[in-house]
mmCIF file of N, CA, C and O in Angstrom:
data_model
loop_
_atom_site.group_PDB
_atom_site.id
_atom_site.type_symbol
_atom_site.label_atom_id
_atom_site.label_comp_id
_atom_site.label_asym_id
_atom_site.label_seq_id
_atom_site.Cartn_x
_atom_site.Cartn_y
_atom_site.Cartn_z
ATOM 1 N N UNK A 118 140.030 60.377 282.350
ATOM 2 C CA UNK A 118 138.746 61.025 282.466
ATOM 3 C C UNK A 118 138.745 62.344 281.686
ATOM 4 O O UNK A 118 137.795 62.657 281.007
ATOM 5 N N UNK A 119 139.848 63.102 281.790
ATOM 6 C CA UNK A 119 139.914 64.398 281.105
ATOM 7 C C UNK A 119 139.901 64.249 279.588
ATOM 8 O O UNK A 119 139.302 65.070 278.886
ATOM 9 N N UNK A 120 140.552 63.213 279.085
ATOM 10 C CA UNK A 120 140.559 62.997 277.645
ATOM 11 C C UNK A 120 139.147 62.693 277.140
ATOM 12 O O UNK A 120 138.710 63.222 276.119
ATOM 13 N N UNK A 121 138.423 61.865 277.864
ATOM 14 C CA UNK A 121 137.040 61.557 277.485
ATOM 15 C C UNK A 121 136.190 62.826 277.522
ATOM 16 O O UNK A 121 135.362 63.053 276.643
ATOM 17 N N UNK A 122 136.389 63.644 278.538
ATOM 18 C CA UNK A 122 135.653 64.895 278.659
ATOM 19 C C UNK A 122 135.966 65.821 277.488
ATOM 20 O O UNK A 122 135.062 66.418 276.895
ATOM 21 N N UNK A 123 137.238 65.938 277.145
ATOM 22 C CA UNK A 123 137.647 66.810 276.046
ATOM 23 C C UNK A 123 137.022 66.362 274.725
ATOM 24 O O UNK A 123 136.556 67.195 273.949
ATOM 25 N N UNK A 124 137.005 65.071 274.488
ATOM 26 C CA UNK A 124 136.424 64.574 273.240
ATOM 27 C C UNK A 124 134.927 64.853 273.203
ATOM 28 O O UNK A 124 134.391 65.261 272.171
ATOM 29 N N UNK A 125 134.246 64.693 274.327
ATOM 30 C CA UNK A 125 132.812 65.006 274.368
ATOM 31 C C UNK A 125 132.579 66.501 274.194
ATOM 32 O O UNK A 125 131.709 66.923 273.436
ATOM 33 N N UNK A 126 133.369 67.299 274.875
ATOM 34 C CA UNK A 126 133.216 68.754 274.822
ATOM 35 C C UNK A 126 133.449 69.299 273.418
ATOM 36 O O UNK A 126 132.772 70.219 272.972
ATOM 37 N N UNK A 127 134.410 68.720 272.714
ATOM 38 C CA UNK A 127 134.759 69.170 271.369
ATOM 39 C C UNK A 127 134.352 68.142 270.310
ATOM 40 O O UNK A 127 135.058 67.960 269.316
ATOM 41 N N UNK A 128 133.221 67.501 270.520
ATOM 42 C CA UNK A 128 132.762 66.424 269.634
ATOM 43 C C UNK A 128 132.650 66.880 268.181
ATOM 44 O O UNK A 128 133.055 66.155 267.272
ATOM 45 N N UNK A 129 132.122 68.062 267.962
ATOM 46 C CA UNK A 129 131.968 68.557 266.597
ATOM 47 C C UNK A 129 133.333 68.647 265.903
ATOM 48 O O UNK A 129 133.484 68.229 264.754
ATOM 49 N N UNK A 130 134.324 69.173 266.599
ATOM 50 C CA UNK A 130 135.672 69.284 266.056
ATOM 51 C C UNK A 130 136.249 67.904 265.745
ATOM 52 O O UNK A 130 136.771 67.668 264.657
ATOM 53 N N UNK A 131 136.153 66.980 266.702
ATOM 54 C CA UNK A 131 136.719 65.643 266.496
ATOM 55 C C UNK A 131 136.028 64.906 265.343
ATOM 56 O O UNK A 131 136.691 64.237 264.556
ATOM 57 N N UNK A 132 134.699 65.040 265.240
ATOM 58 C CA UNK A 132 133.990 64.412 264.113
ATOM 59 C C UNK A 132 134.503 64.979 262.792
ATOM 60 O O UNK A 132 134.738 64.250 261.833
ATOM 61 N N UNK A 133 134.673 66.288 262.749
ATOM 62 C CA UNK A 133 135.166 66.938 261.536
ATOM 63 C C UNK A 133 136.561 66.447 261.167
ATOM 64 O O UNK A 133 136.841 66.129 260.009
ATOM 65 N N UNK A 134 137.437 66.381 262.161
ATOM 66 C CA UNK A 134 138.812 65.931 261.913
ATOM 67 C C UNK A 134 138.830 64.476 261.466
ATOM 68 O O UNK A 134 139.531 64.115 260.512
ATOM 69 N N UNK A 135 138.052 63.639 262.120
ATOM 70 C CA UNK A 135 138.025 62.221 261.763
ATOM 71 C C UNK A 135 137.509 61.997 260.345
ATOM 72 O O UNK A 135 137.968 61.097 259.646
ATOM 73 N N UNK A 136 136.575 62.830 259.918
ATOM 74 C CA UNK A 136 136.008 62.687 258.571
ATOM 75 C C UNK A 136 136.934 63.231 257.491
ATOM 76 O O UNK A 136 137.021 62.676 256.403
ATOM 77 N N UNK A 137 137.623 64.329 257.786
ATOM 78 C CA UNK A 137 138.359 65.017 256.731
ATOM 79 C C UNK A 137 139.867 64.792 256.743
ATOM 80 O O UNK A 137 140.519 64.999 255.725
ATOM 81 N N UNK A 138 140.416 64.379 257.848
ATOM 82 C CA UNK A 138 141.872 64.281 257.960
ATOM 83 C C UNK A 138 142.379 62.976 257.345
ATOM 84 O O UNK A 138 141.973 61.905 257.743
ATOM 85 N N UNK A 139 143.248 63.106 256.374
ATOM 86 C CA UNK A 139 143.835 61.922 255.746
ATOM 87 C C UNK A 139 145.344 61.865 255.946
ATOM 88 O O UNK A 139 145.942 60.808 255.787
ATOM 89 N N UNK A 140 145.955 62.982 256.285
ATOM 90 C CA UNK A 140 147.406 63.033 256.436
ATOM 91 C C UNK A 140 147.868 62.553 257.800
ATOM 92 O O UNK A 140 148.965 62.032 257.944
ATOM 93 N N UNK A 141 147.034 62.741 258.817
ATOM 94 C CA UNK A 141 147.390 62.367 260.183
ATOM 95 C C UNK A 141 146.333 61.398 260.708
ATOM 96 O O UNK A 141 145.138 61.651 260.596
ATOM 97 N N UNK A 142 146.785 60.298 261.269
ATOM 98 C CA UNK A 142 145.874 59.317 261.853
ATOM 99 C C UNK A 142 145.569 59.734 263.287
ATOM 100 O O UNK A 142 146.329 59.434 264.211
ATOM 101 N N UNK A 143 144.464 60.441 263.457
ATOM 102 C CA UNK A 143 144.093 60.986 264.758
ATOM 103 C C UNK A 143 143.884 59.879 265.783
ATOM 104 O O UNK A 143 144.308 59.997 266.937
ATOM 105 N N UNK A 144 143.261 58.787 265.376
ATOM 106 C CA UNK A 144 143.016 57.679 266.294
ATOM 107 C C UNK A 144 144.343 57.136 266.831
ATOM 108 O O UNK A 144 144.492 56.908 268.028
ATOM 109 N N UNK A 145 145.313 56.965 265.962
ATOM 110 C CA UNK A 145 146.629 56.487 266.402
ATOM 111 C C UNK A 145 147.313 57.479 267.340
ATOM 112 O O UNK A 145 147.976 57.077 268.298
ATOM 113 N N UNK A 146 147.138 58.762 267.074
ATOM 114 C CA UNK A 146 147.765 59.777 267.929
ATOM 115 C C UNK A 146 147.160 59.748 269.332
ATOM 116 O O UNK A 146 147.885 59.838 270.324
ATOM 117 N N UNK A 147 145.844 59.622 269.417
ATOM 118 C CA UNK A 147 145.197 59.537 270.726
ATOM 119 C C UNK A 147 145.617 58.244 271.424
ATOM 120 O O UNK A 147 145.928 58.242 272.616
ATOM 121 N N UNK A 148 145.655 57.143 270.680
ATOM 122 C CA UNK A 148 146.069 55.860 271.251
ATOM 123 C C UNK A 148 147.500 55.930 271.772
ATOM 124 O O UNK A 148 147.803 55.385 272.841
ATOM 125 N N UNK A 149 148.374 56.607 271.060
ATOM 126 C CA UNK A 149 149.755 56.763 271.508
ATOM 127 C C UNK A 149 149.819 57.535 272.822
ATOM 128 O O UNK A 149 150.576 57.185 273.738
ATOM 129 N N UNK A 150 149.008 58.575 272.919
ATOM 130 C CA UNK A 150 148.945 59.355 274.162
ATOM 131 C C UNK A 150 148.500 58.463 275.329
ATOM 132 O O UNK A 150 149.115 58.460 276.396
ATOM 133 N N UNK A 151 147.444 57.694 275.118
ATOM 134 C CA UNK A 151 146.946 56.802 276.164
ATOM 135 C C UNK A 151 147.969 55.717 276.506
ATOM 136 O O UNK A 151 148.134 55.351 277.672
ATOM 137 N N UNK A 152 148.650 55.209 275.496
ATOM 138 C CA UNK A 152 149.677 54.194 275.717
ATOM 139 C C UNK A 152 150.778 54.742 276.621
ATOM 140 O O UNK A 152 151.218 54.069 277.564
ATOM 141 N N UNK A 153 151.185 55.951 276.366
ATOM 142 C CA UNK A 153 152.218 56.583 277.195
ATOM 143 C C UNK A 153 151.761 56.692 278.644
ATOM 144 O O UNK A 153 152.510 56.395 279.569
ATOM 145 N N UNK A 154 150.497 57.077 278.830
ATOM 146 C CA UNK A 154 149.963 57.186 280.192
ATOM 147 C C UNK A 154 149.942 55.825 280.887
ATOM 148 O O UNK A 154 150.333 55.706 282.058
ATOM 149 N N UNK A 155 149.521 54.791 280.178
ATOM 150 C CA UNK A 155 149.455 53.460 280.796
ATOM 151 C C UNK A 155 150.834 52.844 280.996
ATOM 152 O O UNK A 155 151.030 52.046 281.919
ATOM 153 N N UNK A 156 151.781 53.209 280.168
ATOM 154 C CA UNK A 156 153.148 52.729 280.397
ATOM 155 C C UNK A 156 153.690 53.239 281.732
ATOM 156 O O UNK A 156 154.485 52.573 282.384
ATOM 157 N N UNK A 157 153.236 54.414 282.148
ATOM 158 C CA UNK A 157 153.633 54.926 283.460
ATOM 159 C C UNK A 157 153.079 54.024 284.570
ATOM 160 O O UNK A 157 153.754 53.798 285.585
ATOM 161 N N UNK A 158 151.878 53.508 284.379
ATOM 162 C CA UNK A 158 151.303 52.578 285.354
ATOM 163 C C UNK A 158 152.129 51.295 285.388
ATOM 164 O O UNK A 158 152.408 50.754 286.460
ATOM 165 N N UNK A 159 152.535 50.822 284.208
ATOM 166 C CA UNK A 159 153.384 49.627 284.168
ATOM 167 C C UNK A 159 154.670 49.846 284.963
ATOM 168 O O UNK A 159 155.114 48.955 285.693
ATOM 169 N N UNK A 160 155.258 51.008 284.792
ATOM 170 C CA UNK A 160 156.487 51.321 285.531
ATOM 171 C C UNK A 160 156.247 51.297 287.036
ATOM 172 O O UNK A 160 157.034 50.729 287.793
ATOM 173 N N UNK A 161 155.127 51.910 287.460
ATOM 174 C CA UNK A 161 154.800 51.951 288.888
ATOM 175 C C UNK A 161 154.594 50.551 289.456
ATOM 176 O O UNK A 161 154.893 50.301 290.619
ATOM 177 N N UNK A 162 154.084 49.646 288.644
ATOM 178 C CA UNK A 162 153.819 48.283 289.094
ATOM 179 C C UNK A 162 155.007 47.355 288.863
ATOM 180 O O UNK A 162 154.910 46.165 289.108
ATOM 181 N N UNK A 163 156.098 47.900 288.369
ATOM 182 C CA UNK A 163 157.285 47.087 288.133
ATOM 183 C C UNK A 163 157.144 46.152 286.942
ATOM 184 O O UNK A 163 157.818 45.125 286.863
ATOM 185 N N UNK A 164 156.300 46.519 285.983
ATOM 186 C CA UNK A 164 156.047 45.668 284.821
ATOM 187 C C UNK A 164 156.604 46.250 283.527
ATOM 188 O O UNK A 164 156.260 45.789 282.441
ATOM 189 N N UNK A 165 157.457 47.248 283.631
ATOM 190 C CA UNK A 165 157.930 47.926 282.423
ATOM 191 C C UNK A 165 158.773 47.029 281.518
ATOM 192 O O UNK A 165 158.921 47.321 280.336
ATOM 193 N N UNK A 166 159.319 45.940 282.042
ATOM 194 C CA UNK A 166 160.098 45.014 281.218
ATOM 195 C C UNK A 166 159.289 43.794 280.783
ATOM 196 O O UNK A 166 159.834 42.900 280.147
ATOM 197 N N UNK A 167 158.010 43.770 281.123
ATOM 198 C CA UNK A 167 157.156 42.633 280.790
ATOM 199 C C UNK A 167 156.539 42.850 279.408
ATOM 200 O O UNK A 167 155.675 43.714 279.227
ATOM 201 N N UNK A 168 156.971 42.074 278.419
ATOM 202 C CA UNK A 168 156.504 42.268 277.046
ATOM 203 C C UNK A 168 155.005 42.006 276.902
ATOM 204 O O UNK A 168 154.323 42.685 276.148
ATOM 205 N N UNK A 169 154.478 41.026 277.632
ATOM 206 C CA UNK A 169 153.034 40.757 277.556
ATOM 207 C C UNK A 169 152.228 41.945 278.059
ATOM 208 O O UNK A 169 151.194 42.297 277.481
ATOM 209 N N UNK A 170 152.694 42.572 279.129
ATOM 210 C CA UNK A 170 152.015 43.749 279.660
ATOM 211 C C UNK A 170 152.073 44.904 278.661
ATOM 212 O O UNK A 170 151.077 45.597 278.435
ATOM 213 N N UNK A 171 153.221 45.085 278.026
ATOM 214 C CA UNK A 171 153.353 46.143 277.010
ATOM 215 C C UNK A 171 152.436 45.872 275.819
ATOM 216 O O UNK A 171 151.796 46.786 275.303
ATOM 217 N N UNK A 172 152.399 44.612 275.378
ATOM 218 C CA UNK A 172 151.516 44.254 274.259
ATOM 219 C C UNK A 172 150.062 44.525 274.608
ATOM 220 O O UNK A 172 149.297 45.038 273.784
ATOM 221 N N UNK A 173 149.683 44.183 275.836
ATOM 222 C CA UNK A 173 148.313 44.448 276.272
ATOM 223 C C UNK A 173 148.014 45.939 276.208
ATOM 224 O O UNK A 173 146.979 46.358 275.675
ATOM 225 N N UNK A 174 148.894 46.760 276.775
ATOM 226 C CA UNK A 174 148.662 48.198 276.827
ATOM 227 C C UNK A 174 148.511 48.768 275.421
ATOM 228 O O UNK A 174 147.584 49.542 275.152
ATOM 229 N N UNK A 175 149.388 48.405 274.509
ATOM 230 C CA UNK A 175 149.316 48.935 273.143
ATOM 231 C C UNK A 175 148.009 48.521 272.458
ATOM 232 O O UNK A 175 147.350 49.348 271.820
ATOM 233 N N UNK A 176 147.629 47.272 272.603
ATOM 234 C CA UNK A 176 146.391 46.778 271.981
ATOM 235 C C UNK A 176 145.169 47.397 272.633
ATOM 236 O O UNK A 176 144.232 47.839 271.959
ATOM 237 N N UNK A 177 145.177 47.441 273.948
ATOM 238 C CA UNK A 177 144.052 47.984 274.700
ATOM 239 C C UNK A 177 143.830 49.462 274.376
ATOM 240 O O UNK A 177 142.693 49.903 274.191
ATOM 241 N N UNK A 178 144.905 50.227 274.302
ATOM 242 C CA UNK A 178 144.770 51.665 274.038
ATOM 243 C C UNK A 178 144.187 51.942 272.661
ATOM 244 O O UNK A 178 143.406 52.873 272.488
ATOM 245 N N UNK A 179 144.564 51.145 271.695
ATOM 246 C CA UNK A 179 143.989 51.330 270.361
ATOM 247 C C UNK A 179 142.488 51.028 270.390
ATOM 248 O O UNK A 179 141.679 51.784 269.853
ATOM 249 N N UNK A 180 142.114 49.943 271.061
ATOM 250 C CA UNK A 180 140.694 49.606 271.195
ATOM 251 C C UNK A 180 139.925 50.662 271.966
ATOM 252 O O UNK A 180 138.793 51.025 271.596
ATOM 253 N N UNK A 181 140.527 51.177 273.017
ATOM 254 C CA UNK A 181 139.888 52.207 273.815
ATOM 255 C C UNK A 181 139.678 53.474 272.985
ATOM 256 O O UNK A 181 138.625 54.113 273.057
ATOM 257 N N UNK A 182 140.646 53.817 272.171
ATOM 258 C CA UNK A 182 140.524 55.003 271.327
ATOM 259 C C UNK A 182 139.424 54.829 270.292
ATOM 260 O O UNK A 182 138.642 55.752 270.044
ATOM 261 N N UNK A 183 139.339 53.666 269.699
ATOM 262 C CA UNK A 183 138.246 53.418 268.755
ATOM 263 C C UNK A 183 136.900 53.482 269.456
ATOM 264 O O UNK A 183 135.921 53.972 268.895
ATOM 265 N N UNK A 184 136.832 53.025 270.693
ATOM 266 C CA UNK A 184 135.596 53.118 271.464
ATOM 267 C C UNK A 184 135.203 54.576 271.672
ATOM 268 O O UNK A 184 134.048 54.952 271.497
ATOM 269 N N UNK A 185 136.186 55.414 272.025
ATOM 270 C CA UNK A 185 135.911 56.842 272.247
ATOM 271 C C UNK A 185 135.452 57.521 270.970
ATOM 272 O O UNK A 185 134.496 58.290 270.975
ATOM 273 N N UNK A 186 136.153 57.260 269.873
ATOM 274 C CA UNK A 186 135.813 57.961 268.636
ATOM 275 C C UNK A 186 134.524 57.411 268.027
ATOM 276 O O UNK A 186 133.755 58.172 267.433
ATOM 277 N N UNK A 187 134.264 56.127 268.173
ATOM 278 C CA UNK A 187 133.003 55.561 267.670
ATOM 279 C C UNK A 187 131.817 56.161 268.409
ATOM 280 O O UNK A 187 130.738 56.343 267.833
ATOM 281 N N UNK A 188 132.022 56.506 269.668
ATOM 282 C CA UNK A 188 130.949 57.107 270.455
ATOM 283 C C UNK A 188 130.514 58.459 269.888
ATOM 284 O O UNK A 188 129.381 58.886 270.101
ATOM 285 N N UNK A 189 131.400 59.120 269.134
ATOM 286 C CA UNK A 189 131.038 60.398 268.518
ATOM 287 C C UNK A 189 129.907 60.242 267.507
ATOM 288 O O UNK A 189 129.232 61.201 267.170
ATOM 289 N N UNK A 190 129.725 59.009 267.021
ATOM 290 C CA UNK A 190 128.687 58.738 266.022
ATOM 291 C C UNK A 190 127.548 57.912 266.591
ATOM 292 O O UNK A 190 126.635 57.541 265.870
ATOM 293 N N UNK A 191 127.592 57.625 267.886
ATOM 294 C CA UNK A 191 126.562 56.832 268.556
ATOM 295 C C UNK A 191 125.413 57.752 268.945
ATOM 296 O O UNK A 191 125.628 58.815 269.495
ATOM 297 N N UNK A 192 124.214 57.339 268.642
ATOM 298 C CA UNK A 192 123.038 58.149 269.012
ATOM 299 C C UNK A 192 122.210 57.403 270.032
ATOM 300 O O UNK A 192 121.747 56.314 269.759
ATOM 301 N N UNK A 193 121.975 57.929 271.197
ATOM 302 C CA UNK A 193 122.638 59.112 271.740
ATOM 303 C C UNK A 193 124.049 58.753 272.202
ATOM 304 O O UNK A 193 124.325 57.591 272.507
ATOM 305 N N UNK A 194 124.908 59.756 272.262
ATOM 306 C CA UNK A 194 126.269 59.527 272.727
ATOM 307 C C UNK A 194 126.238 59.065 274.176
ATOM 308 O O UNK A 194 125.431 59.521 274.961
ATOM 309 N N UNK A 195 127.116 58.137 274.509
ATOM 310 C CA UNK A 195 127.270 57.706 275.886
ATOM 311 C C UNK A 195 128.060 58.802 276.596
ATOM 312 O O UNK A 195 129.035 59.323 276.060
ATOM 313 N N UNK A 196 127.639 59.175 277.777
ATOM 314 C CA UNK A 196 128.309 60.238 278.525
ATOM 315 C C UNK A 196 129.772 59.881 278.777
ATOM 316 O O UNK A 196 130.111 58.730 279.018
ATOM 317 N N UNK A 197 130.619 60.900 278.725
ATOM 318 C CA UNK A 197 132.060 60.682 278.859
ATOM 319 C C UNK A 197 132.420 59.982 280.159
ATOM 320 O O UNK A 197 133.314 59.148 280.196
ATOM 321 N N UNK A 198 131.710 60.313 281.246
ATOM 322 C CA UNK A 198 132.065 59.704 282.522
ATOM 323 C C UNK A 198 131.713 58.219 282.557
ATOM 324 O O UNK A 198 132.407 57.428 283.202
ATOM 325 N N UNK A 199 130.664 57.814 281.833
ATOM 326 C CA UNK A 199 130.325 56.398 281.741
ATOM 327 C C UNK A 199 131.394 55.635 280.960
ATOM 328 O O UNK A 199 131.813 54.548 281.363
ATOM 329 N N UNK A 200 131.835 56.198 279.831
ATOM 330 C CA UNK A 200 132.902 55.563 279.053
ATOM 331 C C UNK A 200 134.196 55.498 279.848
ATOM 332 O O UNK A 200 134.877 54.468 279.867
ATOM 333 N N UNK A 201 134.535 56.582 280.498
ATOM 334 C CA UNK A 201 135.767 56.622 281.287
ATOM 335 C C UNK A 201 135.723 55.589 282.405
ATOM 336 O O UNK A 201 136.721 54.909 282.678
ATOM 337 N N UNK A 202 134.580 55.432 283.046
ATOM 338 C CA UNK A 202 134.451 54.456 284.135
ATOM 339 C C UNK A 202 134.653 53.036 283.604
ATOM 340 O O UNK A 202 135.311 52.213 284.253
ATOM 341 N N UNK A 203 134.106 52.734 282.424
ATOM 342 C CA UNK A 203 134.303 51.413 281.833
ATOM 343 C C UNK A 203 135.784 51.155 281.568
ATOM 344 O O UNK A 203 136.296 50.069 281.818
ATOM 345 N N UNK A 204 136.462 52.159 281.066
ATOM 346 C CA UNK A 204 137.885 52.033 280.778
ATOM 347 C C UNK A 204 138.674 51.823 282.071
ATOM 348 O O UNK A 204 139.521 50.934 282.154
ATOM 349 N N UNK A 205 138.379 52.612 283.088
ATOM 350 C CA UNK A 205 139.066 52.478 284.370
ATOM 351 C C UNK A 205 138.790 51.095 284.971
ATOM 352 O O UNK A 205 139.704 50.441 285.477
ATOM 353 N N UNK A 206 137.545 50.643 284.903
ATOM 354 C CA UNK A 206 137.205 49.307 285.416
ATOM 355 C C UNK A 206 138.022 48.227 284.720
ATOM 356 O O UNK A 206 138.532 47.309 285.361
ATOM 357 N N UNK A 207 138.145 48.328 283.403
ATOM 358 C CA UNK A 207 138.897 47.326 282.645
ATOM 359 C C UNK A 207 140.376 47.361 283.008
ATOM 360 O O UNK A 207 141.006 46.312 283.179
ATOM 361 N N UNK A 208 140.925 48.551 283.151
ATOM 362 C CA UNK A 208 142.336 48.686 283.517
ATOM 363 C C UNK A 208 142.573 48.113 284.918
ATOM 364 O O UNK A 208 143.501 47.344 285.144
ATOM 365 N N UNK A 209 141.715 48.504 285.861
ATOM 366 C CA UNK A 209 141.861 48.000 287.230
ATOM 367 C C UNK A 209 141.725 46.481 287.273
ATOM 368 O O UNK A 209 142.471 45.801 287.971
ATOM 369 N N UNK A 210 140.759 45.937 286.539
ATOM 370 C CA UNK A 210 140.560 44.499 286.501
ATOM 371 C C UNK A 210 141.805 43.800 285.977
ATOM 372 O O UNK A 210 142.274 42.812 286.550
ATOM 373 N N UNK A 211 142.354 44.320 284.915
ATOM 374 C CA UNK A 211 143.519 43.708 284.297
ATOM 375 C C UNK A 211 144.720 43.726 285.232
ATOM 376 O O UNK A 211 145.360 42.700 285.449
ATOM 377 N N UNK A 212 145.015 44.875 285.793
ATOM 378 C CA UNK A 212 146.200 44.974 286.641
ATOM 379 C C UNK A 212 145.992 44.297 287.993
ATOM 380 O O UNK A 212 146.936 43.806 288.587
ATOM 381 N N UNK A 213 144.767 44.265 288.474
ATOM 382 C CA UNK A 213 144.477 43.581 289.733
ATOM 383 C C UNK A 213 144.649 42.082 289.580
ATOM 384 O O UNK A 213 145.144 41.393 290.468
ATOM 385 N N UNK A 214 144.222 41.562 288.442
ATOM 386 C CA UNK A 214 144.262 40.124 288.212
ATOM 387 C C UNK A 214 145.544 39.667 287.527
ATOM 388 O O UNK A 214 145.674 38.502 287.189
ATOM 389 N N UNK A 215 146.450 40.574 287.324
ATOM 390 C CA UNK A 215 147.679 40.194 286.630
ATOM 391 C C UNK A 215 148.588 39.439 287.551
ATOM 392 O O UNK A 215 149.014 39.536 288.535
#
């Protein structure tokens, strides 16, 4: 939730970085951060050795990051709490049904 809030709060900065930055892949950096957070959930659920779960987390985090950054160009922007809720719902659904 805080990451979504930060991106909304600093939208002008993130748009600028995404447009001008060529040396650092900002989307990948954010996705890596989210992946690390979700890997902690895998550990808590005893799934840290499950390759399918790891593959899901890595793929999902990249998609989630693109969703967040694409929203910076969406008119009107979707509120951060709505995006965060969708992400939480998807994560809960996945781990609940796993």
